């Protein structure tokens, strides 16, 4: 295990190098923020919400805590504070990062078109405070967050952070996967990260990068063999402190969006194992870049409606090609590309972990990849 003093040098920084701005108070911003949330239309969330809104699903958000924003407060559960000496319930945030991520997942708005809306607006958020106000955290605190989430039997863990793969953190992530929890993590942002970060690089974790408004890979999104999915990550509007809103760019935002998508799938298919949830997301993604999986786009850009409606054979079927719903064949253009469902599913290898008994749904990371550092 890395010594605590060494781990301190590998601290977590929030949205490194990317501008974050906060809108005027919610009394003014709540009327316009929904229109600013361009990613909702891009993802066809209105159509997805006719199918499910994430009912019955709990998403753990280990981060800077979550403020009780008016657009989000009904979906907040009491959580915990894992910082040494902490005794809170996770419902405090003086940074805004955690509140923003929670809003992207589960904001319910204020009725009509007022306020921010999350991808899974009827899911619940379990807030875990593991990163101080300055945005610098410790790998061991993130590990404690994962352990707490497992003990609370959450359905999804959204990790908008990059960390050092300490033994305790690696053990916690693997335990979460074995506990049938969908784990989603950010690949990291250039220039702070130059290779895919941990835990996104862990087998079985959904590694998420970002796209811009045109559906093209964001310049800051880290590339590599472990990239699985991309989601909106540029100019993303969401909840902030004191009833306000924030606009940010980064793979943190894309990760929270994919966590919300996982919540929708778990709500519609409650008996689907976690690795099949991940498989459904990658199998129905919109293929971008070179045909099939590539290091820029992974398996493609997330398609909420296809993920909820397509006929996706289970893992292990070598001949498994996805059959899209009738509506997907004639879906509107997004970023200039038809929303055709990705094929090439047979390239997904299925490995059984020795002693673990759970399925790995994507390729192992290369043995020569350098260990990633930490960032939110």
Coordinates of C-alpha atoms in Angstrom, one line a residue:
X1 CA 0.0 0.0 0.0
X2 CA 1.3 3.5 -0.8
X3 CA 2.2 5.5 2.3
X4 CA -0.3 8.2 3.2
X5 CA 2.4 10.9 2.6
X6 CA 3.0 9.6 -0.9
X7 CA -0.8 9.4 -1.6
X8 CA -1.1 13.0 -0.6
X9 CA 1.0 13.9 -3.6
X10 CA -1.5 12.1 -5.9
X11 CA -4.4 14.2 -4.8
X12 CA -7.7 14.7 -6.5
X13 CA -8.3 18.0 -8.4
X14 CA -11.7 19.0 -9.8
X15 CA -12.1 19.5 -13.5
X16 CA -8.4 20.4 -14.0
X17 CA -7.7 23.1 -16.5
X18 CA -11.3 23.6 -17.6
X19 CA -13.3 26.7 -16.9
X20 CA -16.3 26.4 -14.6
X21 CA -18.7 29.3 -14.3
X22 CA -21.8 29.8 -12.1
X23 CA -25.0 31.4 -13.2
X24 CA -27.0 34.1 -11.3
X25 CA -29.2 32.9 -8.4
X26 CA -31.8 30.3 -9.1
X27 CA -34.6 32.9 -8.8
X28 CA -33.4 34.2 -12.2
X29 CA -31.7 31.1 -13.6
X30 CA -34.4 28.4 -13.0
X31 CA -36.5 29.8 -15.9
X32 CA -33.7 29.4 -18.5
X33 CA -31.4 26.6 -17.4
X34 CA -33.5 23.8 -18.9
X35 CA -33.0 25.4 -22.3
X36 CA -29.3 25.6 -21.7
X37 CA -29.1 21.9 -21.0
X38 CA -28.4 21.0 -24.6
X39 CA -27.4 17.5 -23.6
X40 CA -31.0 16.6 -22.8
X41 CA -32.1 17.0 -26.4
X42 CA -28.9 15.4 -27.7
X43 CA -29.7 12.3 -25.6
X44 CA -33.4 12.3 -26.3
X45 CA -34.2 12.2 -22.6
X46 CA -37.8 13.1 -23.1
X47 CA -38.3 9.9 -25.1
X48 CA -36.3 7.9 -22.6
X49 CA -38.3 9.3 -19.7
X50 CA -41.5 8.0 -21.2
X51 CA -40.0 4.5 -20.6
X52 CA -38.5 5.0 -17.2
X53 CA -37.1 7.8 -15.0
X54 CA -34.9 5.7 -12.7
X55 CA -37.5 4.8 -10.1
X56 CA -36.2 2.6 -7.3
X57 CA -32.5 3.1 -8.1
X58 CA -29.9 4.5 -5.7
X59 CA -26.7 6.1 -7.2
X60 CA -23.8 6.8 -4.9
X61 CA -21.8 10.0 -5.6
X62 CA -18.5 10.1 -3.8
X63 CA -17.4 13.6 -4.3
X64 CA -17.3 17.0 -2.5
X65 CA -20.7 16.4 -0.9
X66 CA -24.1 17.5 -2.3
X67 CA -25.9 20.7 -1.5
X68 CA -29.7 20.5 -1.0
X69 CA -30.5 22.3 -4.2
X70 CA -34.2 23.0 -4.8
X71 CA -34.0 21.1 -8.1
X72 CA -32.5 18.1 -6.4
X73 CA -33.4 18.0 -2.7
X74 CA -36.3 15.5 -3.1
X75 CA -34.0 12.9 -4.4
X76 CA -31.3 13.2 -1.7
X77 CA -30.7 10.5 0.9
X78 CA -28.6 11.0 4.0
X79 CA -25.1 9.8 3.3
X80 CA -21.8 10.1 5.1
X81 CA -18.5 12.0 5.5
X82 CA -15.5 9.7 5.2
X83 CA -12.8 12.4 5.7
X84 CA -10.8 11.6 8.9
X85 CA -12.7 13.0 11.8
X86 CA -15.8 13.7 9.7
X87 CA -19.3 13.0 11.0
X88 CA -21.6 14.6 8.5
X89 CA -24.3 13.1 6.2
X90 CA -22.8 14.1 2.9
X91 CA -25.4 16.9 2.5
X92 CA -22.9 19.8 2.4
X93 CA -20.8 21.1 -0.4
X94 CA -18.7 24.2 -0.6
X95 CA -17.0 23.4 -3.9
X96 CA -20.1 22.7 -6.2
X97 CA -18.5 19.7 -8.0
X98 CA -20.5 17.0 -6.1
X99 CA -23.7 19.0 -6.4
X100 CA -23.2 19.4 -10.1
X101 CA -22.7 15.7 -10.7
X102 CA -25.7 14.7 -8.5
X103 CA -27.8 17.1 -10.5
X104 CA -26.8 15.6 -13.8
X105 CA -27.9 12.2 -12.5
X106 CA -31.1 13.0 -10.5
X107 CA -32.2 16.6 -10.6
X108 CA -36.0 16.7 -10.7
X109 CA -36.5 20.4 -11.6
X110 CA -39.4 22.5 -10.3
X111 CA -42.2 21.4 -12.5
X112 CA -42.8 22.2 -16.2
X113 CA -39.6 23.4 -17.8
X114 CA -38.2 25.2 -14.8
X115 CA -35.0 24.2 -13.2
X116 CA -32.3 21.6 -14.0
X117 CA -33.3 18.1 -15.0
X118 CA -31.2 14.9 -14.6
X119 CA -31.0 11.9 -16.8
X120 CA -32.7 9.8 -14.1
X121 CA -34.9 12.3 -12.3
X122 CA -36.7 9.7 -10.1
X123 CA -33.5 8.0 -8.9
X124 CA -32.0 8.7 -5.5
X125 CA -28.6 10.1 -4.7
X126 CA -26.5 8.8 -1.8
X127 CA -24.0 11.6 -1.2
X128 CA -20.5 10.7 0.2
X129 CA -18.2 13.5 1.2
X130 CA -14.6 12.4 0.5
X131 CA -13.0 15.4 -1.1
X132 CA -12.4 18.7 0.8
X133 CA -13.4 22.1 -0.4
X134 CA -10.0 22.7 -2.2
X135 CA -10.8 19.7 -4.4
X136 CA -7.8 17.7 -3.2
X137 CA -8.6 14.3 -1.9
X138 CA -6.9 11.0 -1.0
X139 CA -7.2 7.6 -2.7
X140 CA -7.9 6.0 0.7
X141 CA -10.9 8.3 1.2
X142 CA -12.2 7.3 -2.2
X143 CA -11.7 3.7 -1.2
X144 CA -13.7 4.3 2.0
X145 CA -16.5 5.9 -0.1
X146 CA -16.7 2.8 -2.2
X147 CA -16.8 0.5 0.8
X148 CA -19.6 2.6 2.3
X149 CA -21.6 2.5 -0.9
X150 CA -21.3 -1.3 -1.0
X151 CA -22.5 -1.6 2.5
X152 CA -25.5 0.6 1.6
X153 CA -26.4 -1.8 -1.3
X154 CA -26.5 1.0 -3.9
X155 CA -27.2 0.1 -7.6
X156 CA -24.7 2.5 -9.3
X157 CA -21.5 4.3 -8.2
X158 CA -20.6 7.4 -10.2
X159 CA -16.9 8.3 -9.8
X160 CA -16.1 11.6 -11.4
X161 CA -12.5 11.3 -10.3
X162 CA -9.2 9.8 -11.2
X163 CA -7.0 8.2 -8.5
X164 CA -3.9 6.3 -7.8
X165 CA -4.6 2.5 -7.8
X166 CA -3.7 1.9 -4.2
X167 CA -4.3 -1.7 -2.9
X168 CA -7.2 -0.6 -0.8
X169 CA -8.9 1.3 -3.6
X170 CA -8.4 -1.6 -6.1
X171 CA -9.9 -4.0 -3.6
X172 CA -12.9 -1.7 -3.0
X173 CA -13.6 -1.3 -6.7
X174 CA -13.4 -5.1 -7.3
X175 CA -15.6 -5.7 -4.3
X176 CA -18.2 -3.3 -5.8
X177 CA -18.2 -5.1 -9.1
X178 CA -18.5 -8.5 -7.3
X179 CA -21.5 -7.0 -5.4
X180 CA -23.4 -6.4 -8.6
X181 CA -22.9 -2.7 -8.6
X182 CA -22.5 -0.7 -11.9
X183 CA -19.3 1.4 -11.5
X184 CA -18.8 4.3 -13.8
X185 CA -15.7 6.4 -13.8
X186 CA -14.1 9.3 -15.8
X187 CA -11.1 8.6 -18.1
X188 CA -9.6 12.0 -17.2
X189 CA -9.0 15.3 -18.8
X190 CA -5.9 16.6 -20.7
X191 CA -3.5 18.0 -19.8
X192 CA -3.8 16.9 -16.1
X193 CA -4.1 13.2 -17.2
X194 CA -2.2 11.8 -20.2
X195 CA -3.4 8.2 -19.8
X196 CA -6.7 6.7 -18.7
X197 CA -7.0 7.1 -15.0
X198 CA -7.9 4.7 -12.2
X199 CA -10.6 3.4 -11.5
X200 CA -11.6 3.9 -15.1
X201 CA -8.8 1.6 -16.1
X202 CA -10.1 -1.2 -13.9
X203 CA -11.6 -4.2 -15.7
X204 CA -15.4 -4.1 -15.4
X205 CA -15.6 -0.4 -14.7
X206 CA -17.4 1.7 -17.4
X207 CA -14.7 4.2 -18.6
X208 CA -16.3 7.4 -19.8
X209 CA -14.9 10.1 -22.1
X210 CA -16.6 13.2 -23.5
X211 CA -18.1 14.7 -26.7
X212 CA -18.9 18.2 -27.7
X213 CA -22.2 19.6 -28.9
X214 CA -21.6 18.2 -32.4
X215 CA -21.1 14.7 -31.0
X216 CA -17.3 14.7 -31.7
X217 CA -14.8 13.7 -29.1
X218 CA -13.9 16.7 -26.8
X219 CA -10.3 17.8 -27.2
X220 CA -9.6 17.3 -23.5
X221 CA -11.0 13.8 -23.3
X222 CA -8.1 11.3 -22.7
X223 CA -7.8 8.5 -25.2
X224 CA -6.7 4.9 -24.8
X225 CA -7.5 1.2 -25.1
X226 CA -9.8 1.2 -22.0
X227 CA -12.2 3.9 -23.2
X228 CA -15.7 2.4 -23.3
X229 CA -18.3 5.2 -23.9
X230 CA -18.5 8.9 -24.6
X231 CA -21.2 11.3 -23.4
X232 CA -21.8 15.0 -23.5
X233 CA -19.0 16.9 -21.7
X234 CA -18.8 20.5 -23.0
X235 CA -20.8 23.4 -21.7
X236 CA -22.9 21.3 -19.4
X237 CA -25.4 23.1 -17.2
X238 CA -26.4 21.6 -13.9
X239 CA -27.0 22.4 -10.2
X240 CA -24.6 24.3 -8.1
X241 CA -24.5 25.9 -4.6
X242 CA -27.2 28.0 -2.9
X243 CA -29.8 27.2 -5.5
X244 CA -27.6 28.4 -8.4
X245 CA -26.4 26.7 -11.5
X246 CA -23.0 25.9 -13.0
X247 CA -21.6 25.5 -16.5
X248 CA -18.7 23.1 -16.8
X249 CA -16.8 21.0 -19.2
X250 CA -15.0 17.7 -18.5
X251 CA -15.2 14.0 -18.4
X252 CA -16.7 14.4 -14.9
X253 CA -19.9 15.6 -16.4
X254 CA -20.0 12.8 -19.0
X255 CA -19.5 10.2 -16.2
X256 CA -22.5 11.5 -14.2
X257 CA -24.6 11.4 -17.4
X258 CA -23.6 7.8 -18.0
X259 CA -24.3 6.9 -14.4
X260 CA -27.8 8.3 -14.9
X261 CA -28.2 6.2 -18.0
X262 CA -27.2 3.1 -16.0
X263 CA -29.8 4.0 -13.4
X264 CA -32.5 4.1 -16.1
X265 CA -31.5 0.6 -17.3
X266 CA -31.4 -0.8 -13.8
X267 CA -34.9 0.6 -13.2
X268 CA -36.4 -0.9 -16.4
X269 CA -34.5 -4.2 -16.1
X270 CA -34.2 -4.7 -12.3
X271 CA -33.0 -8.3 -12.6
X272 CA -30.2 -7.5 -15.1
X273 CA -26.7 -8.1 -13.6
X274 CA -24.4 -5.1 -13.5
X275 CA -22.1 -6.3 -16.2
X276 CA -25.1 -6.8 -18.5
X277 CA -26.1 -3.2 -17.8
X278 CA -22.6 -2.1 -18.9
X279 CA -22.9 -4.5 -21.9
X280 CA -26.2 -3.0 -22.9
X281 CA -24.8 0.5 -22.8
X282 CA -21.8 -0.3 -25.0
X283 CA -23.7 -2.6 -27.4
X284 CA -26.2 0.2 -28.2
X285 CA -23.8 3.1 -28.4
X286 CA -23.6 5.1 -31.6
X287 CA -20.4 4.0 -33.4
X288 CA -18.1 6.9 -34.2
X289 CA -14.6 7.1 -35.6
X290 CA -13.2 3.9 -37.3
X291 CA -15.8 1.1 -37.5
X292 CA -16.0 -0.9 -34.2
X293 CA -14.2 0.0 -31.0
X294 CA -11.4 2.6 -31.1
X295 CA -9.2 4.4 -28.6
X296 CA -11.0 7.8 -29.1
X297 CA -14.7 6.8 -28.9
X298 CA -14.5 3.4 -27.3
X299 CA -17.7 1.6 -28.4
X300 CA -19.3 4.9 -29.3
X301 CA -21.5 7.7 -28.0
X302 CA -24.2 6.8 -25.5
X303 CA -27.8 6.3 -26.9
X304 CA -30.3 6.4 -24.1
X305 CA -33.3 5.3 -26.1
X306 CA -31.6 2.4 -27.8
X307 CA -30.1 1.2 -24.4
X308 CA -33.6 1.0 -23.0
X309 CA -35.4 -0.5 -26.0
X310 CA -33.0 -2.5 -28.2
X311 CA -32.9 -6.3 -28.3
X312 CA -29.4 -6.9 -26.8
X313 CA -28.4 -10.6 -26.6
X314 CA -26.5 -11.4 -23.3
X315 CA -22.8 -11.5 -22.9
X316 CA -21.0 -14.6 -24.4
X317 CA -23.1 -14.9 -27.5
X318 CA -20.4 -14.6 -30.2
X319 CA -23.0 -14.0 -32.9
X320 CA -24.8 -11.3 -30.9
X321 CA -25.6 -8.4 -33.1
X322 CA -27.9 -5.7 -31.6
X323 CA -31.4 -5.3 -33.1
X324 CA -32.4 -1.7 -32.7
X325 CA -36.0 -0.7 -32.1
X326 CA -37.9 0.5 -35.1
X327 CA -37.5 4.1 -34.1
X328 CA -33.7 3.9 -33.9
X329 CA -33.4 3.1 -37.6
X330 CA -34.9 6.5 -38.4
X331 CA -33.6 8.4 -35.4
X332 CA -32.8 12.1 -36.0
X333 CA -29.2 13.1 -36.8
X334 CA -26.9 13.9 -33.9
X335 CA -23.8 15.8 -34.8
X336 CA -24.1 14.9 -38.4
X337 CA -24.3 11.1 -37.9
X338 CA -27.4 8.9 -38.0
X339 CA -28.2 7.4 -34.6
X340 CA -27.6 3.9 -36.0
X341 CA -26.9 1.4 -33.3
X342 CA -23.4 0.1 -33.2
X343 CA -22.7 -3.5 -34.3
X344 CA -19.4 -5.3 -33.9
X345 CA -20.5 -6.8 -30.6
X346 CA -18.7 -10.0 -31.2
X347 CA -15.4 -8.3 -30.5
X348 CA -16.4 -8.1 -26.8
X349 CA -14.4 -10.7 -25.0
X350 CA -15.9 -12.5 -22.0
X351 CA -13.5 -13.4 -19.2
X352 CA -14.3 -15.1 -15.9
X353 CA -12.3 -13.7 -13.0
X354 CA -10.4 -16.4 -11.2
X355 CA -12.0 -16.8 -7.8
X356 CA -14.3 -13.8 -8.4
X357 CA -16.9 -15.4 -10.6
X358 CA -18.0 -12.2 -12.3
X359 CA -17.8 -11.3 -16.0
X360 CA -15.4 -8.8 -17.5
X361 CA -17.1 -7.2 -20.4
X362 CA -14.2 -5.4 -22.0
X363 CA -10.6 -6.0 -22.8
X364 CA -7.9 -6.0 -20.2
X365 CA -5.8 -2.9 -20.1
X366 CA -2.3 -3.2 -21.6
X367 CA 0.3 -4.4 -19.2
X368 CA 2.6 -1.6 -20.2
X369 CA 0.2 1.2 -19.4
X370 CA 1.7 3.6 -16.9
X371 CA -0.2 4.0 -13.6
X372 CA -2.6 6.9 -13.8
X373 CA -2.7 9.8 -11.3
X374 CA -5.8 11.3 -9.6
X375 CA -8.2 14.1 -10.7
X376 CA -11.9 15.0 -10.4

